[in-house]
Coordinates of C-alpha atoms in Angstrom, one line a residue:
M596 CA 1.5 164.6 78.0
R597 CA 1.5 167.8 80.3
Q598 CA 2.5 167.0 83.6
I599 CA 0.4 167.9 86.4
I600 CA 2.2 167.4 89.2
E601 CA 6.0 167.9 89.8
V602 CA 8.1 167.2 92.7
Q603 CA 11.7 167.7 93.0
K604 CA 13.5 166.7 96.0
L605 CA 10.9 166.4 98.3
S606 CA 12.0 165.9 102.2
K607 CA 10.4 165.7 105.8
T608 CA 11.9 165.1 109.2
F609 CA 9.7 165.7 112.0
A610 CA 10.8 167.0 115.4
N611 CA 12.2 163.6 116.7
R612 CA 14.3 163.7 113.9
V613 CA 12.8 160.8 112.2
C614 CA 13.4 161.7 108.4
A615 CA 10.1 160.0 106.7
V616 CA 10.6 161.1 103.2
K617 CA 13.8 162.0 101.5
D618 CA 15.0 163.5 98.0
V619 CA 11.7 162.0 96.7
S620 CA 11.5 163.2 92.6
F621 CA 9.2 162.5 90.4
H622 CA 5.9 163.5 88.0
V623 CA 2.5 162.7 87.5
E624 CA 1.3 163.2 83.8
E625 CA -2.4 164.5 83.5
G626 CA -4.7 162.1 83.1
E627 CA -3.4 159.1 84.4
I628 CA -3.3 156.3 87.6
F629 CA 0.0 156.8 89.1
G630 CA 0.8 154.8 92.5
F631 CA 3.0 154.8 95.5
L632 CA 3.9 151.0 96.1
G633 CA 5.0 150.4 99.6
P634 CA 5.0 148.7 103.1
N635 CA 3.3 151.1 106.1
G636 CA 5.7 153.2 106.8
A637 CA 7.6 153.5 103.6
G638 CA 7.0 157.3 103.6
K639 CA 3.6 157.1 101.3
S640 CA 1.2 159.1 103.3
T641 CA 3.5 161.9 104.2
T642 CA 4.2 162.2 100.7
I643 CA 0.7 162.6 100.0
M644 CA -0.1 165.0 102.9
M645 CA 2.5 167.1 101.5
L646 CA 1.0 167.4 98.5
T647 CA -2.2 167.9 99.5
T648 CA -1.0 171.2 102.0
L649 CA -2.1 169.1 104.4
L650 CA 1.9 168.9 106.2
A651 CA 5.0 171.3 105.2
P652 CA 7.7 169.9 103.2
T653 CA 10.9 170.1 105.3
A654 CA 13.2 170.6 102.1
G655 CA 12.5 170.3 98.0
R656 CA 9.9 171.5 96.2
A657 CA 6.5 170.5 94.7
E658 CA 4.0 172.0 91.9
I659 CA 0.4 170.7 91.3
A660 CA -1.5 172.3 88.5
G661 CA 1.2 174.9 88.4
F662 CA 1.4 175.7 91.9
D663 CA 3.7 175.6 94.9
V664 CA 2.5 173.6 97.7
R665 CA 4.3 175.9 100.0
T666 CA 3.8 179.1 99.1
Q667 CA 0.4 178.5 97.5
A668 CA -1.6 176.4 99.3
G669 CA -4.7 178.0 98.6
K670 CA -4.8 177.9 94.9
V671 CA -3.5 174.1 95.1
R672 CA -6.6 173.0 97.0
P673 CA -9.3 173.9 94.7
N674 CA -7.5 171.9 91.9
I675 CA -7.4 168.6 94.2
G676 CA -9.7 166.0 96.0
Y677 CA -8.0 164.0 98.9
I678 CA -9.5 160.8 100.1
S679 CA -7.7 159.6 103.6
Q680 CA -7.1 156.3 105.4
D681 CA -9.2 157.3 107.7
L682 CA -13.1 157.7 106.5
A683 CA -13.8 161.4 106.4
V684 CA -17.9 160.5 106.5
D685 CA -20.0 161.3 109.1
D686 CA -21.8 158.0 110.7
H687 CA -25.0 160.1 112.0
L688 CA -25.7 162.0 108.4
T689 CA -27.0 160.9 105.5
G690 CA -25.2 160.0 102.7
R691 CA -26.9 163.1 101.3
Q692 CA -26.1 165.6 104.0
N693 CA -22.6 164.4 104.2
L694 CA -22.3 165.3 100.4
W695 CA -24.0 168.6 101.5
L696 CA -21.8 169.6 104.4
Q697 CA -18.8 168.9 101.5
A698 CA -20.7 171.2 99.3
G699 CA -21.0 173.9 102.0
F700 CA -17.3 173.6 102.5
H701 CA -16.3 174.4 99.2
H702 CA -19.0 177.4 99.3
M703 CA -21.1 175.7 95.9
P704 CA -24.8 177.5 95.0
K705 CA -27.4 175.5 95.8
K706 CA -28.5 174.8 92.3
K707 CA -24.7 173.6 91.6
A708 CA -24.4 171.4 94.4
T709 CA -27.7 170.0 94.1
E710 CA -27.3 169.1 90.6
R711 CA -23.6 168.0 91.5
I712 CA -24.9 165.9 94.5
K713 CA -27.7 164.1 92.4
D714 CA -24.6 163.3 89.6
L715 CA -22.4 161.8 92.6
L716 CA -24.8 159.3 94.0
D717 CA -25.7 157.8 91.0
L718 CA -21.9 157.5 90.5
V719 CA -20.9 155.8 93.1
D720 CA -24.7 153.6 93.1
L721 CA -26.0 155.2 96.3
T722 CA -29.1 156.8 95.2
A723 CA -31.6 154.2 97.3
R724 CA -29.8 154.9 100.2
A725 CA -29.1 158.0 99.9
D726 CA -31.4 159.4 102.9
D727 CA -30.4 156.6 105.3
A728 CA -27.6 157.4 107.9
V729 CA -24.6 156.5 107.0
E730 CA -24.1 154.1 110.3
T731 CA -26.6 151.4 108.4
Y732 CA -23.7 151.3 105.2
S733 CA -21.5 148.8 105.0
G734 CA -17.9 149.3 104.6
G735 CA -17.9 149.5 100.6
M736 CA -20.7 152.0 100.8
R737 CA -19.0 154.5 102.9
K738 CA -15.6 154.1 101.1
R739 CA -17.7 154.8 98.0
L740 CA -19.4 157.8 99.5
D741 CA -15.7 159.1 101.1
I742 CA -15.0 159.0 97.5
A743 CA -18.3 161.0 96.4
S744 CA -17.2 163.8 98.8
G745 CA -13.7 164.3 97.7
L746 CA -15.1 164.6 94.2
I747 CA -17.6 167.2 95.0
H748 CA -16.0 170.0 93.7
Q749 CA -14.6 168.6 90.6
P750 CA -11.0 168.4 91.4
R751 CA -8.4 167.9 88.7
V752 CA -6.2 165.6 90.9
L753 CA -7.9 163.4 93.6
F754 CA -5.5 161.6 95.5
L755 CA -6.5 158.2 97.5
D756 CA -4.6 157.0 100.1
E757 CA -5.1 152.9 100.2
P758 CA -8.4 153.3 99.2
T759 CA -9.1 149.7 99.7
L760 CA -7.9 149.0 103.0
G761 CA -9.8 146.5 104.6
L762 CA -12.2 146.0 102.0
D763 CA -13.3 142.4 100.6
I764 CA -11.6 141.5 97.4
Q765 CA -15.1 142.1 95.5
T766 CA -15.4 145.6 96.9
R767 CA -12.6 146.3 96.2
R768 CA -12.8 145.7 92.7
Q769 CA -16.1 147.7 93.0
I770 CA -13.4 150.2 94.2
W771 CA -11.0 150.0 91.1
A772 CA -14.2 150.2 88.6
Y773 CA -15.2 153.7 90.0
I774 CA -11.1 154.9 90.0
T775 CA -10.8 153.3 86.4
Y776 CA -13.8 154.9 85.3
L777 CA -12.8 158.8 86.7
R778 CA -9.6 158.4 84.5
T779 CA -11.4 157.4 81.4
K780 CA -14.6 158.9 81.4
K781 CA -13.9 162.3 83.3
K782 CA -10.1 162.4 82.5
M783 CA -9.2 163.3 86.0
T784 CA -5.9 162.3 87.3
L785 CA -5.3 160.1 89.9
F786 CA -2.3 159.4 92.4
L787 CA -3.0 156.4 95.1
T788 CA -1.0 155.2 97.4
T789 CA -1.3 150.8 98.3
H790 CA 0.5 147.9 99.3
Y791 CA -1.4 145.6 97.4
M792 CA 0.3 144.3 94.6
E793 CA -2.6 143.2 92.1
E794 CA -3.6 146.7 92.7
A795 CA -1.2 148.3 91.9
D796 CA -0.5 146.3 88.7
F797 CA -4.3 146.5 87.7
L798 CA -4.7 150.3 88.0
C799 CA -1.7 152.3 87.5
D800 CA 0.2 153.4 84.4
R801 CA 2.9 153.7 86.3
V802 CA 3.9 152.9 89.9
A803 CA 6.5 154.3 92.1
I804 CA 8.5 151.8 94.3
I805 CA 9.4 153.5 97.8
D806 CA 10.8 152.0 100.9
N807 CA 12.2 153.7 103.8
G808 CA 11.6 157.1 102.4
T809 CA 13.3 157.1 99.4
I810 CA 12.1 156.0 95.6
K811 CA 13.8 153.3 94.5
A812 CA 12.2 152.5 91.1
V813 CA 9.7 154.7 89.1
G814 CA 7.8 153.2 85.7
C815 CA 5.1 151.0 84.1
P816 CA 4.5 147.9 85.5
D817 CA 5.4 145.7 82.4
D818 CA 8.8 148.0 82.2
L819 CA 9.8 147.4 85.9
K820 CA 8.5 143.7 85.3
N821 CA 10.7 143.5 81.9
Q822 CA 14.1 145.5 84.0
I823 CA 14.5 142.0 86.4
G824 CA 13.4 139.4 84.0
N825 CA 10.6 138.3 82.0
E826 CA 9.7 135.1 83.8
M827 CA 11.4 133.2 87.0
V828 CA 11.9 129.4 87.7
R829 CA 11.7 128.7 91.2
M830 CA 13.4 125.5 92.7
R831 CA 14.1 123.6 95.5
F832 CA 16.8 121.1 96.0
D833 CA 16.6 118.0 97.9
E834 CA 18.6 119.3 101.2
S835 CA 20.4 115.5 101.8
D836 CA 22.8 116.6 98.3
G837 CA 24.9 118.3 100.3
D838 CA 28.4 119.8 98.2
G839 CA 26.8 119.4 94.7
L840 CA 24.3 122.0 95.5
A841 CA 26.9 125.0 94.5
D842 CA 28.0 123.2 91.5
A843 CA 24.7 122.7 89.9
L844 CA 23.9 126.6 90.7
R845 CA 27.0 127.5 89.1
R846 CA 26.3 125.5 86.5
I847 CA 22.8 127.0 86.1
G848 CA 23.9 130.4 86.4
E849 CA 25.9 130.0 83.2
L850 CA 22.9 129.2 81.1
E851 CA 22.2 130.6 77.9
G852 CA 19.0 132.9 78.8
V853 CA 19.6 132.2 83.0
D854 CA 20.2 135.6 83.8
R855 CA 20.6 135.2 87.9
I856 CA 19.5 133.2 90.3
E857 CA 18.4 134.2 93.8
K858 CA 17.6 133.0 97.0
S859 CA 15.5 133.5 100.1
N860 CA 14.2 131.3 102.5
G861 CA 15.9 128.2 100.9
Q862 CA 13.9 128.7 97.6
Y863 CA 16.0 129.4 94.9
T864 CA 15.0 131.6 92.1
A865 CA 16.1 131.6 88.3
V866 CA 15.6 134.9 86.7
V867 CA 15.3 133.6 82.4
K868 CA 13.9 135.0 79.5
S869 CA 11.8 131.7 78.9
S870 CA 10.9 129.2 81.0
A871 CA 10.0 126.9 78.4
A872 CA 13.3 126.9 77.2
A873 CA 15.4 127.1 80.7
I874 CA 13.8 124.2 82.4
P875 CA 15.0 121.5 80.5
S876 CA 18.5 122.7 81.0
I877 CA 18.3 123.3 84.4
C878 CA 17.5 119.9 84.6
R879 CA 20.1 118.8 83.2
S880 CA 22.7 120.8 85.1
S881 CA 21.2 119.5 88.3
L882 CA 21.7 116.0 87.4
S883 CA 25.3 116.7 86.3
S884 CA 26.2 117.9 89.2
G885 CA 24.1 115.0 91.1
V886 CA 21.7 117.5 92.9
R887 CA 17.6 116.6 92.7
I888 CA 15.3 119.2 92.2
S889 CA 12.4 118.7 94.6
F890 CA 10.1 121.3 93.6
M891 CA 10.1 123.4 90.4
A892 CA 7.3 125.9 89.5
A893 CA 7.5 128.6 86.4
E894 CA 6.0 132.2 87.0
K895 CA 5.4 135.2 85.1
T896 CA 7.5 138.1 86.8
S897 CA 5.0 140.1 89.3
L898 CA 5.7 143.4 90.9
A899 CA 6.0 141.6 94.0
D900 CA 9.0 139.9 92.2
V901 CA 10.0 144.1 91.3
Y902 CA 9.7 144.9 94.7
M903 CA 12.3 142.4 95.9
A904 CA 14.8 143.7 93.6
F905 CA 14.8 146.8 94.1
T906 CA 14.6 146.6 98.0
G907 CA 16.1 143.2 98.6
K908 CA 12.8 142.1 100.6
A909 CA 9.3 141.3 100.4
L910 CA 6.6 143.7 101.3
R911 CA 4.6 141.5 102.6
N912 CA 6.8 140.8 105.6
E913 CA 7.1 144.8 105.8
T914 CA 4.9 146.3 109.2
G915 CA 4.4 149.5 109.9
G916 CA 4.8 151.8 113.2
T917 CA 2.7 152.5 115.7
T918 CA 0.6 155.6 113.8
D919 CA 0.0 153.1 111.1
A920 CA -1.1 150.4 112.8
L921 CA -3.6 152.2 114.7
R922 CA -4.7 154.0 111.5
A923 CA -5.7 150.7 109.4
R924 CA -7.2 149.2 112.6
R925 CA -9.4 152.2 112.7
A926 CA -10.5 152.2 109.4
L927 CA -10.8 148.3 109.6
A928 CA -13.4 148.7 112.5
R929 CA -15.2 151.2 110.5
M930 CA -15.5 149.2 107.8
R931 CA -18.0 146.6 109.7
A932 CA -20.4 145.0 106.9

């Protein structure tokens, strides 16, 4: 497949000397769904703003559809659509009027705009509410209209920054269906950012794990999971077992099929090839050391485990800066049901 986005050592340092993105390199193939997975403040939105020509890079190079984002911004923009975290629709206009406004920004002829608006309203299931004021729409309807607005000029690449932020799970899955449709039926390239593990796992052909402005790993979700182990055995031990615990952990770590043991919040995780094969051996090793297992559970490796392995911390515990928090609150306030 042909690369439609190519990024080499892209960096952004702001006037206050905060380095938001540092030496980021990756590529996106035409027709794939590519995701940035990371917490608020990791550099996801800053990277997207540079790629969409809204923010000038401090260093490095990025091309979209063969055009340089720094020196050929005017040629990049017709090839891209951008759906930000903050809803861009006007509450006081109807859904149809919002799309006409976007068509005007792109200088679309009236006949073409009429046909395009009709197709987009059908695509996002808003035809029946097209002439109602957006202020009467639910959060999910607003987001669907926002996506339609970004598609008005038929871009080759659609950027979606946290596309399901603040939405309930049912509405999130509806948005996922639209994203999947755009890739499979319209052959569009989609670049999304998210901090939802399930979203990245379900949607993305490949993901880049980004933390503190740097990319820690890039690959398809299954390949990244396989890099750190196929399965996990999570364990807690009786606190009264004392000195025997170190011996038990040593024995477990030496078992065939056990790659390593990690500790987090008083819980131990054995990364194993097969939990079914490992569990009996783990139990025997613990008993031999006089240690009692108070809790044990087998799990398939998840993207949460991948994130932990590459960054050393859990994504769910991350918090962003003030700007990210305000942005999230604004989005949530507008997505009222």
